[in-house]
Amino acid sequence: MRQLSIMVDLDRCIGCKTCIVACRNHHNIIDHENDQPGAMANYIRVESKLEGTYPELREDSWVVMCQHCKKVPCAKACEYDAITKDPQTGIVLIDQEKCTGCGECIEKCPYNVIQFNKEDNYAHKCNLCYDRVIHGLTPVCVDVCLTDALSFGEKEILLMQAEARGKKMIKKMSTQSIIYVKNA
Ligand code: SF4
Ligand code: SF4
């Protein structure tokens, strides 16, 4: 199966959250009037970790979105066949028409990335900007990243590009279809 992917470079991500804001705008999950920080739905989150000891401390930041899993636990949990892995792109998609809002996928996602629309009773999440990529464009998070920490393309090609740039894949983090890399 073809697998489109995002590669996250931990040496470049500064945790600025520009990607999160652009993603919220593009997917229309912004409700400026009613949303409060902490109650906002997000398809992407930033995580970080301190490395080293004082005064040689450094902080690594990285983004986490739907990992477009190889064996798709959320799809397996959905009794209504609302979640599929698209064979053309490897993107995992939720069909809002089929979703009954039972929440089983949210329970089973190991990455805690599925959001829930309480008003209209459906689950929703990152679809790698499917509407853009089928037209040859990149996901908006990749487009807006200020530091070029994100790259998009075929997973195997991204891995070759990483190697050519002296990066190594962080195996522990890259267990699904999104790849995390660092200087070798
Ligand atoms: S926009 Fe780029 S640098 Fe900023 S948090 Fe997102 S991935 Fe990291
Ligand atoms: S990360 Fe979660 S939502 Fe995305 S494909 Fe895997 S189980 Fe499903």
Short mmCIF file of C-alpha atoms and ligand atoms in Angstrom, two decimals:
data_model
loop_
_atom_site.label_atom_id
_atom_site.label_comp_id
_atom_site.label_asym_id
_atom_site.label_seq_id
_atom_site.Cartn_x
_atom_site.Cartn_y
_atom_site.Cartn_z
CA MET A 1 0.00 0.00 0.00
CA ARG A 2 1.23 3.49 -0.84
CA GLN A 3 1.89 5.44 2.35
CA LEU A 4 1.96 9.21 2.42
CA SER A 5 3.61 10.54 5.55
CA ILE A 6 4.81 13.58 7.46
CA MET A 7 8.41 13.60 8.70
CA VAL A 8 8.99 15.59 11.91
CA ASP A 9 12.56 16.82 12.49
CA LEU A 10 13.13 17.25 16.24
CA ASP A 11 16.24 19.35 15.59
CA ARG A 12 14.10 21.94 13.81
CA CYS A 13 10.76 21.99 15.67
CA ILE A 14 10.68 24.90 18.15
CA GLY A 15 7.21 24.12 19.54
CA CYS A 16 5.75 27.43 18.29
CA LYS A 17 2.31 25.90 17.50
CA THR A 18 1.92 27.75 14.18
CA CYS A 19 1.01 24.39 12.62
CA ILE A 20 -1.78 23.91 15.17
CA VAL A 21 -3.33 27.29 14.41
CA ALA A 22 -3.16 26.78 10.63
CA CYS A 23 -4.65 23.30 10.99
CA ARG A 24 -7.55 24.63 13.09
CA ASN A 25 -8.24 27.32 10.50
CA HIS A 26 -8.08 24.98 7.52
CA HIS A 27 -10.32 22.34 9.06
CA ASN A 28 -12.72 24.95 10.38
CA ILE A 29 -12.41 23.86 13.99
CA ILE A 30 -12.16 27.46 15.17
CA ASP A 31 -14.99 28.98 17.14
CA HIS A 32 -13.48 32.26 18.27
CA GLU A 33 -16.56 33.31 20.17
CA ASN A 34 -17.14 30.23 22.29
CA ASP A 35 -13.91 28.27 22.50
CA GLN A 36 -11.75 28.59 25.60
CA PRO A 37 -8.13 27.44 25.89
CA GLY A 38 -8.17 23.86 27.19
CA ALA A 39 -11.58 23.17 25.70
CA MET A 40 -10.47 23.55 22.08
CA ALA A 41 -10.42 20.64 19.67
CA ASN A 42 -7.00 20.20 18.04
CA TYR A 43 -5.82 17.72 15.43
CA ILE A 44 -2.17 18.38 16.37
CA ARG A 45 -0.49 18.75 19.76
CA VAL A 46 3.06 19.71 20.72
CA GLU A 47 5.05 17.56 23.13
CA SER A 48 8.49 18.33 24.57
CA LYS A 49 11.23 16.87 26.72
CA LEU A 50 14.27 18.32 28.49
CA GLU A 51 17.57 16.64 27.62
CA GLY A 52 20.95 16.84 29.42
CA THR A 53 21.89 18.38 32.76
CA TYR A 54 22.24 22.03 33.81
CA PRO A 55 23.84 24.16 32.36
CA GLU A 56 23.90 21.95 29.26
CA LEU A 57 20.14 21.65 29.01
CA ARG A 58 18.20 21.51 25.75
CA GLU A 59 14.53 21.03 25.06
CA ASP A 60 13.30 18.87 22.21
CA SER A 61 9.84 19.62 20.81
CA TRP A 62 7.77 17.65 18.36
CA VAL A 63 4.24 17.49 17.04
CA VAL A 64 1.85 14.58 17.39
CA MET A 65 -1.07 14.06 15.06
CA CYS A 66 -2.99 10.99 13.84
CA GLN A 67 -0.26 8.46 13.03
CA HIS A 68 -2.25 6.89 10.15
CA CYS A 69 -1.53 3.53 11.78
CA LYS A 70 -0.49 0.45 9.87
CA LYS A 71 -3.03 -1.84 11.53
CA VAL A 72 -5.54 0.93 12.43
CA PRO A 73 -6.86 0.18 15.96
CA CYS A 74 -9.56 2.88 15.64
CA ALA A 75 -10.96 1.25 12.47
CA LYS A 76 -10.98 -2.16 14.13
CA ALA A 77 -12.94 -0.70 17.05
CA CYS A 78 -15.60 0.89 14.81
CA GLU A 79 -18.59 -1.42 14.38
CA TYR A 80 -20.10 0.86 11.74
CA ASP A 81 -17.22 0.76 9.20
CA ALA A 82 -16.91 4.51 9.49
CA ILE A 83 -13.08 4.41 9.55
CA THR A 84 -10.98 3.22 6.61
CA LYS A 85 -7.36 3.33 5.49
CA ASP A 86 -7.37 4.67 1.93
CA PRO A 87 -5.34 2.24 -0.24
CA GLN A 88 -4.23 5.01 -2.64
CA THR A 89 -2.62 7.17 0.04
CA GLY A 90 -2.49 5.19 3.31
CA ILE A 91 -4.47 8.01 4.95
CA VAL A 92 -6.92 6.92 7.69
CA LEU A 93 -10.27 8.65 7.18
CA ILE A 94 -13.42 8.93 9.31
CA ASP A 95 -16.69 9.06 7.34
CA GLN A 96 -18.89 11.51 9.24
CA GLU A 97 -22.03 10.16 7.56
CA LYS A 98 -21.38 6.67 8.94
CA CYS A 99 -20.11 7.75 12.37
CA THR A 100 -22.76 7.20 15.07
CA GLY A 101 -20.76 8.98 17.77
CA CYS A 102 -20.35 5.82 19.90
CA GLY A 103 -16.80 6.88 20.86
CA GLU A 104 -15.22 3.39 20.61
CA CYS A 105 -12.45 4.68 18.30
CA ILE A 106 -11.53 7.38 20.82
CA GLU A 107 -11.15 4.71 23.53
CA LYS A 108 -8.92 2.55 21.32
CA CYS A 109 -6.62 5.16 19.75
CA PRO A 110 -3.24 4.74 21.51
CA TYR A 111 -2.18 8.27 20.52
CA ASN A 112 -5.20 10.12 21.93
CA VAL A 113 -5.69 12.18 18.77
CA ILE A 114 -9.39 11.71 17.93
CA GLN A 115 -11.67 14.67 18.72
CA PHE A 116 -15.40 14.58 19.27
CA ASN A 117 -18.02 17.00 18.00
CA LYS A 118 -20.64 16.99 20.78
CA GLU A 119 -23.07 19.21 18.92
CA ASP A 120 -23.33 16.99 15.84
CA ASN A 121 -22.23 13.73 17.50
CA TYR A 122 -19.30 12.55 15.43
CA ALA A 123 -15.61 11.75 15.81
CA HIS A 124 -13.08 13.71 13.75
CA LYS A 125 -9.29 13.92 13.41
CA CYS A 126 -6.31 14.73 11.17
CA ASN A 127 -6.83 13.43 7.63
CA LEU A 128 -3.41 14.64 6.41
CA CYS A 129 -5.37 17.36 4.57
CA TYR A 130 -6.79 14.75 2.18
CA ASP A 131 -8.64 17.47 0.25
CA ARG A 132 -5.32 19.16 -0.52
CA VAL A 133 -3.03 16.19 -1.08
CA ILE A 134 -5.25 14.59 -3.72
CA HIS A 135 -4.65 17.79 -5.69
CA GLY A 136 -0.88 17.56 -5.27
CA LEU A 137 -0.65 20.08 -2.41
CA THR A 138 0.97 19.55 1.00
CA PRO A 139 -0.90 19.46 4.33
CA VAL A 140 -1.29 22.98 5.77
CA CYS A 141 0.88 22.24 8.83
CA VAL A 142 3.78 21.42 6.50
CA ASP A 143 3.09 24.52 4.42
CA VAL A 144 3.18 26.96 7.34
CA CYS A 145 5.96 25.47 9.50
CA LEU A 146 8.32 28.38 10.18
CA THR A 147 11.43 26.25 10.60
CA ASP A 148 10.85 23.58 7.92
CA ALA A 149 10.57 20.99 10.69
CA LEU A 150 7.88 19.16 8.73
CA SER A 151 8.20 17.44 5.35
CA PHE A 152 5.54 15.57 3.42
CA GLY A 153 5.63 12.79 0.84
CA GLU A 154 5.95 9.06 0.30
CA LYS A 155 7.30 7.50 3.48
CA GLU A 156 10.16 5.67 1.74
CA ILE A 157 11.27 8.84 -0.10
CA LEU A 158 11.16 10.86 3.13
CA LEU A 159 13.40 8.28 4.78
CA MET A 160 15.91 8.52 1.92
CA GLN A 161 15.86 12.33 2.19
CA ALA A 162 16.44 12.08 5.96
CA GLU A 163 19.44 9.83 5.44
CA ALA A 164 20.90 12.19 2.82
CA ARG A 165 20.57 15.05 5.35
CA GLY A 166 22.40 13.06 8.04
CA LYS A 167 19.25 12.36 10.07
CA LYS A 168 18.34 9.13 11.75
CA MET A 169 14.85 7.86 12.38
CA ILE A 170 13.84 7.72 16.06
CA LYS A 171 12.56 4.16 16.03
CA LYS A 172 10.67 4.32 19.33
CA MET A 173 8.56 7.24 18.09
CA SER A 174 8.22 6.19 14.44
CA THR A 175 6.28 2.97 14.93
CA GLN A 176 3.41 3.98 12.61
CA SER A 177 3.25 6.03 9.41
CA ILE A 178 4.45 9.40 10.75
CA ILE A 179 8.27 9.56 10.99
CA TYR A 180 10.31 11.35 13.67
CA VAL A 181 13.99 12.10 12.94
CA LYS A 182 17.01 13.69 14.63
CA ASN A 183 20.65 14.40 13.74
CA ALA A 184 22.55 11.11 13.54
S1 SF4 B 1 5.06 25.07 13.06
FE1 SF4 B 1 6.86 23.78 12.85
S2 SF4 B 1 8.19 24.52 14.46
FE2 SF4 B 1 6.19 25.27 14.98
S3 SF4 B 1 5.38 23.70 16.37
FE3 SF4 B 1 4.69 23.20 14.29
S4 SF4 B 1 6.25 21.76 13.58
FE4 SF4 B 1 7.13 22.78 15.32
S1 SF4 B 2 -3.36 7.32 15.56
FE1 SF4 B 2 -5.37 6.85 16.46
S2 SF4 B 2 -6.83 7.83 15.06
FE2 SF4 B 2 -4.90 7.71 13.93
S3 SF4 B 2 -5.05 5.78 12.77
FE3 SF4 B 2 -3.99 5.31 14.72
S4 SF4 B 2 -5.64 4.64 16.10
FE4 SF4 B 2 -6.63 5.69 14.37
#
